[in-house]
Short mmCIF file of C-alpha atoms in Angstrom, two decimals:
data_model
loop_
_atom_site.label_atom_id
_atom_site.label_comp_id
_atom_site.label_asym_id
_atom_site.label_seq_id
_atom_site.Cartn_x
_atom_site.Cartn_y
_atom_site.Cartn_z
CA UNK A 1 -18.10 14.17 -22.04
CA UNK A 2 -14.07 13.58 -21.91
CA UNK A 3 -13.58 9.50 -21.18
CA UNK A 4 -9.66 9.40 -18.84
CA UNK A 5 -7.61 7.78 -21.46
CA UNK A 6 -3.50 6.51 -20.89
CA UNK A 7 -1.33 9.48 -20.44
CA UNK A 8 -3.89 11.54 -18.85
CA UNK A 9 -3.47 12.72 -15.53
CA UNK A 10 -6.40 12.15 -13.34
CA UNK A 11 -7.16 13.83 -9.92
CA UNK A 12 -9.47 11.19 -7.96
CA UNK A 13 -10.70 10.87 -4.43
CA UNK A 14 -10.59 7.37 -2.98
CA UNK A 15 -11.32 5.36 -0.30
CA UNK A 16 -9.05 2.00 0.10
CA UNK A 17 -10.80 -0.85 2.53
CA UNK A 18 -9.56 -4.06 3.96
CA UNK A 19 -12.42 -6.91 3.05
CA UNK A 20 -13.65 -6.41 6.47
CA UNK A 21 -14.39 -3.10 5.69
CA UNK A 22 -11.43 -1.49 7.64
CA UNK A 23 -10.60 1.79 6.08
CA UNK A 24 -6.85 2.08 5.50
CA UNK A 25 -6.19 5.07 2.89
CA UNK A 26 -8.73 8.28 2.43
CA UNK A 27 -8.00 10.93 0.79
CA UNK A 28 -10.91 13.08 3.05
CA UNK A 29 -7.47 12.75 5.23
CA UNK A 30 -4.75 13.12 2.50
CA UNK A 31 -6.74 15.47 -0.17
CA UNK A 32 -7.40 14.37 -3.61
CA UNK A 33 -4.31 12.76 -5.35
CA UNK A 34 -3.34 13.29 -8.82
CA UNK A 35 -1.73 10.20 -10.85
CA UNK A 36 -0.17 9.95 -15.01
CA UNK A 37 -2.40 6.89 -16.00
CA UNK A 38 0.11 4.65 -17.99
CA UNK A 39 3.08 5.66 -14.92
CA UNK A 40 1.82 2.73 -12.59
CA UNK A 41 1.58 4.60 -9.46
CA UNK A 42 -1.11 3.07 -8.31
CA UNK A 43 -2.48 -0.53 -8.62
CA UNK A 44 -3.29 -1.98 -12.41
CA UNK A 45 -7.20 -3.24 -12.04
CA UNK A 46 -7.31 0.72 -10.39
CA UNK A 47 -5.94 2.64 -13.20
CA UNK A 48 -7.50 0.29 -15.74
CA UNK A 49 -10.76 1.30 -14.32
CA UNK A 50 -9.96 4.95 -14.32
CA UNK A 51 -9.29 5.26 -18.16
CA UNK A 52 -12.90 5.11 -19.43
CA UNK A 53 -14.20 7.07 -16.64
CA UNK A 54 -15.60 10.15 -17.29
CA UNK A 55 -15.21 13.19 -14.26
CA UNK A 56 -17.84 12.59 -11.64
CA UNK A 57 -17.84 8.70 -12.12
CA UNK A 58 -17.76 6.42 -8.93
CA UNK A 59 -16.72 2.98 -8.95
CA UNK A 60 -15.90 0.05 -6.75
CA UNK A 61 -12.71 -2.14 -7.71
CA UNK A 62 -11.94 -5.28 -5.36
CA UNK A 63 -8.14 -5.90 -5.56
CA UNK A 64 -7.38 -10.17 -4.35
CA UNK A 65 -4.89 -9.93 -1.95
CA UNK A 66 -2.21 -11.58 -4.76
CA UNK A 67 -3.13 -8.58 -6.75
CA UNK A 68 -2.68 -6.10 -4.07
CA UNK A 69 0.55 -6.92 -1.25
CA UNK A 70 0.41 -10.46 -1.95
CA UNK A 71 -0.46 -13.37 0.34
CA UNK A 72 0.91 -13.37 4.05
CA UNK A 73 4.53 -15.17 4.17
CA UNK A 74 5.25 -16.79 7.46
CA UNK A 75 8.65 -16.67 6.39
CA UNK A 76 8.99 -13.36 7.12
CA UNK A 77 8.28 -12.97 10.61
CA UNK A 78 12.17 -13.06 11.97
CA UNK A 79 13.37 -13.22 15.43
CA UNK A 80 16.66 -11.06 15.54
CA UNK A 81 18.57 -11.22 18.38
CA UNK A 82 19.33 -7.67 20.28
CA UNK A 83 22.65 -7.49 19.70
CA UNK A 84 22.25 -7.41 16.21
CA UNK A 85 20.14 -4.27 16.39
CA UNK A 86 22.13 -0.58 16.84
CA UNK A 87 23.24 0.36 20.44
CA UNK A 88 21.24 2.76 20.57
CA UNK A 89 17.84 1.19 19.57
CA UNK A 90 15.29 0.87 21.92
CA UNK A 91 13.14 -1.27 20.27
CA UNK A 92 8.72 -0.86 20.32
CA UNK A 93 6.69 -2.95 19.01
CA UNK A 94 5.54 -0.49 15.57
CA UNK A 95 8.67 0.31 14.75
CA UNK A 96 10.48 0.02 12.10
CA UNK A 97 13.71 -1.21 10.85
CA UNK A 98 15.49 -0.82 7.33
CA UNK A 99 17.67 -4.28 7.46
CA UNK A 100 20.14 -5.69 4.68
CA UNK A 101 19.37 -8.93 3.09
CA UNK A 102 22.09 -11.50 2.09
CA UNK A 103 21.84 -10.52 -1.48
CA UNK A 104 22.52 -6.55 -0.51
CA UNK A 105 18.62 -5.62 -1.03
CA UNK A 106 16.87 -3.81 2.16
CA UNK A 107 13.46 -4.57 3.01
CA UNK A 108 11.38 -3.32 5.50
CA UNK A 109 10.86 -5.04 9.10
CA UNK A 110 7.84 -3.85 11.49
CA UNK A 111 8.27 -5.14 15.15
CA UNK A 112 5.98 -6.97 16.49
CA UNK A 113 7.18 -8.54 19.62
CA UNK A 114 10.39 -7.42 22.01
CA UNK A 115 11.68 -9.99 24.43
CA UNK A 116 14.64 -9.94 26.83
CA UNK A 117 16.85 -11.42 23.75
CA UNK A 118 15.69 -10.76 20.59
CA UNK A 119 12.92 -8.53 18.94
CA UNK A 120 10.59 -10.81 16.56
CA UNK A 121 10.03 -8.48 13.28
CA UNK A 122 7.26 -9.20 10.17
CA UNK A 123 8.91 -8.41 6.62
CA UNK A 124 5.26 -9.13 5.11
CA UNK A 125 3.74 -5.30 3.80
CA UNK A 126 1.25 -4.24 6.94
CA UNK A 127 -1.76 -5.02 4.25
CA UNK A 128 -0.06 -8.59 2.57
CA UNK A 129 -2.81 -11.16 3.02
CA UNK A 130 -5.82 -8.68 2.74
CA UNK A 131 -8.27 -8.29 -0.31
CA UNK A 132 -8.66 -4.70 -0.68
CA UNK A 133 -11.96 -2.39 -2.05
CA UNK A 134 -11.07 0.86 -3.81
CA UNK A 135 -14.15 3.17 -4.16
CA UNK A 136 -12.89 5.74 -6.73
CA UNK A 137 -14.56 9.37 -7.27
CA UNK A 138 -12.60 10.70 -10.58
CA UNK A 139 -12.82 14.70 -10.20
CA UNK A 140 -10.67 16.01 -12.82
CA UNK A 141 -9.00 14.64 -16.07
CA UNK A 142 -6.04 16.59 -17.56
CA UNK A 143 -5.37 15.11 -21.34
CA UNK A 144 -1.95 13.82 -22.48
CA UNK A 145 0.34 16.82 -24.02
#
Protein backbone atom coordinates (compact mmCIF):
# COMPACT_ATOMS: atom_id res chain seq x y z
CA UNK A 1 0.00 0.00 0.00
CA UNK A 2 1.05 3.75 -1.19
CA UNK A 3 2.45 5.64 2.27
CA UNK A 4 1.36 10.01 1.48
CA UNK A 5 4.80 11.26 1.05
CA UNK A 6 5.82 15.46 0.55
CA UNK A 7 4.51 16.68 -2.70
CA UNK A 8 1.62 14.44 -2.77
CA UNK A 9 -1.68 15.74 -2.78
CA UNK A 10 -3.92 14.18 -0.28
CA UNK A 11 -7.80 14.34 -0.18
CA UNK A 12 -8.75 13.83 3.70
CA UNK A 13 -11.89 14.20 5.72
CA UNK A 14 -11.47 15.87 9.09
CA UNK A 15 -12.97 16.84 12.01
CA UNK A 16 -11.23 19.95 13.98
CA UNK A 17 -12.36 20.18 17.96
CA UNK A 18 -11.80 22.74 20.61
CA UNK A 19 -10.32 20.71 23.90
CA UNK A 20 -13.74 20.80 25.19
CA UNK A 21 -14.80 18.89 22.47
CA UNK A 22 -16.57 21.77 20.55
CA UNK A 23 -16.59 20.95 16.91
CA UNK A 24 -15.41 23.94 14.86
CA UNK A 25 -14.44 22.64 11.18
CA UNK A 26 -16.11 19.32 9.43
CA UNK A 27 -15.79 18.55 6.34
CA UNK A 28 -19.37 16.25 6.57
CA UNK A 29 -20.32 20.20 6.14
CA UNK A 30 -17.57 21.43 3.71
CA UNK A 31 -16.83 17.98 1.67
CA UNK A 32 -13.51 16.40 1.67
CA UNK A 33 -10.59 18.90 1.09
CA UNK A 34 -7.65 18.27 -0.97
CA UNK A 35 -4.12 19.79 0.21
CA UNK A 36 -0.10 19.64 -1.70
CA UNK A 37 1.69 18.19 1.46
CA UNK A 38 5.00 20.27 1.56
CA UNK A 39 2.56 23.76 0.52
CA UNK A 40 1.67 24.40 4.31
CA UNK A 41 -1.94 24.85 3.95
CA UNK A 42 -2.80 23.38 6.77
CA UNK A 43 -1.15 23.09 10.25
CA UNK A 44 2.60 21.35 10.50
CA UNK A 45 2.02 18.43 13.34
CA UNK A 46 -1.28 17.82 10.66
CA UNK A 47 0.52 17.39 7.50
CA UNK A 48 3.45 15.73 9.24
CA UNK A 49 1.05 13.13 10.28
CA UNK A 50 -0.49 12.77 6.90
CA UNK A 51 2.80 11.79 5.01
CA UNK A 52 3.16 8.18 6.25
CA UNK A 53 -0.43 7.54 6.14
CA UNK A 54 -1.63 5.18 3.93
CA UNK A 55 -5.56 5.80 2.29
CA UNK A 56 -8.09 4.68 4.83
CA UNK A 57 -5.86 5.62 7.90
CA UNK A 58 -7.50 7.57 10.89
CA UNK A 59 -5.64 9.47 13.31
CA UNK A 60 -5.97 11.89 16.16
CA UNK A 61 -3.41 14.95 16.29
CA UNK A 62 -3.78 17.43 19.40
CA UNK A 63 -2.49 20.87 18.22
CA UNK A 64 -1.35 23.23 21.88
CA UNK A 65 -2.97 26.27 21.45
CA UNK A 66 0.79 28.02 20.70
CA UNK A 67 0.89 25.58 17.90
CA UNK A 68 -2.46 26.28 16.57
CA UNK A 69 -3.78 30.43 16.85
CA UNK A 70 -1.55 31.07 19.62
CA UNK A 71 -2.34 32.03 23.22
CA UNK A 72 -5.21 34.65 23.93
CA UNK A 73 -3.67 38.39 23.93
CA UNK A 74 -5.57 40.76 26.11
CA UNK A 75 -3.96 43.29 24.19
CA UNK A 76 -6.07 42.91 21.53
CA UNK A 77 -9.39 43.52 22.73
CA UNK A 78 -9.66 47.47 21.61
CA UNK A 79 -12.29 49.90 22.43
CA UNK A 80 -12.67 52.20 19.26
CA UNK A 81 -14.60 55.01 19.56
CA UNK A 82 -17.73 55.38 16.94
CA UNK A 83 -16.59 58.03 15.17
CA UNK A 84 -13.73 56.30 14.06
CA UNK A 85 -15.82 53.61 12.40
CA UNK A 86 -17.50 54.46 8.63
CA UNK A 87 -20.78 56.55 8.63
CA UNK A 88 -22.46 54.15 7.53
CA UNK A 89 -21.61 51.25 9.94
CA UNK A 90 -24.02 50.00 12.12
CA UNK A 91 -22.08 48.10 14.25
CA UNK A 92 -23.29 44.13 15.82
CA UNK A 93 -21.63 42.45 17.97
CA UNK A 94 -20.10 39.40 15.21
CA UNK A 95 -19.09 41.60 12.92
CA UNK A 96 -16.29 42.26 11.47
CA UNK A 97 -13.92 44.97 10.68
CA UNK A 98 -10.71 45.07 8.37
CA UNK A 99 -8.72 48.03 10.36
CA UNK A 100 -5.14 49.53 9.52
CA UNK A 101 -2.43 49.18 11.99
CA UNK A 102 0.23 51.94 12.63
CA UNK A 103 2.77 50.06 10.67
CA UNK A 104 0.23 49.88 7.41
CA UNK A 105 -0.62 45.99 8.11
CA UNK A 106 -4.58 45.16 8.47
CA UNK A 107 -5.71 42.71 10.85
CA UNK A 108 -8.87 41.48 11.57
CA UNK A 109 -11.26 42.91 14.48
CA UNK A 110 -14.52 40.83 15.61
CA UNK A 111 -16.96 42.98 17.78
CA UNK A 112 -17.74 42.02 20.75
CA UNK A 113 -19.42 44.73 22.64
CA UNK A 114 -21.29 48.14 21.16
CA UNK A 115 -21.87 50.94 23.59
CA UNK A 116 -23.29 54.44 23.12
CA UNK A 117 -19.47 55.62 22.34
CA UNK A 118 -17.34 53.20 21.19
CA UNK A 119 -17.59 49.50 19.93
CA UNK A 120 -14.99 47.19 22.00
CA UNK A 121 -13.41 44.78 19.16
CA UNK A 122 -11.01 41.36 19.86
CA UNK A 123 -7.98 41.22 17.26
CA UNK A 124 -7.16 37.65 18.90
CA UNK A 125 -8.16 34.70 15.89
CA UNK A 126 -11.89 33.42 17.17
CA UNK A 127 -9.89 29.97 18.17
CA UNK A 128 -6.40 31.85 19.84
CA UNK A 129 -6.18 30.35 23.31
CA UNK A 130 -7.77 26.89 22.44
CA UNK A 131 -5.89 23.46 22.10
CA UNK A 132 -7.34 21.94 19.14
CA UNK A 133 -7.97 17.85 18.15
CA UNK A 134 -7.80 17.01 14.45
CA UNK A 135 -9.26 13.51 13.71
CA UNK A 136 -7.99 12.88 10.13
CA UNK A 137 -9.60 10.16 7.63
CA UNK A 138 -6.97 10.22 4.54
CA UNK A 139 -9.21 9.02 1.42
CA UNK A 140 -7.12 9.52 -1.50
CA UNK A 141 -3.32 10.13 -2.20
CA UNK A 142 -2.32 11.59 -5.61
CA UNK A 143 1.75 11.15 -5.99
CA UNK A 144 4.09 14.09 -6.77
CA UNK A 145 4.49 14.64 -10.79
Amino acid sequence: MQNAKQGDTVIIDYCVRKGDGTVVGDTKETGPQTIKLGDGAIFPQVEQKLGGMTVGDQETIAIDCENAFGARREEMVVDIPRQNLPAEADPQPGMVLEAQQQDGSSITLHIVAVGEDTVKADGNHPLAGEDLSFDVTLREIKDAA
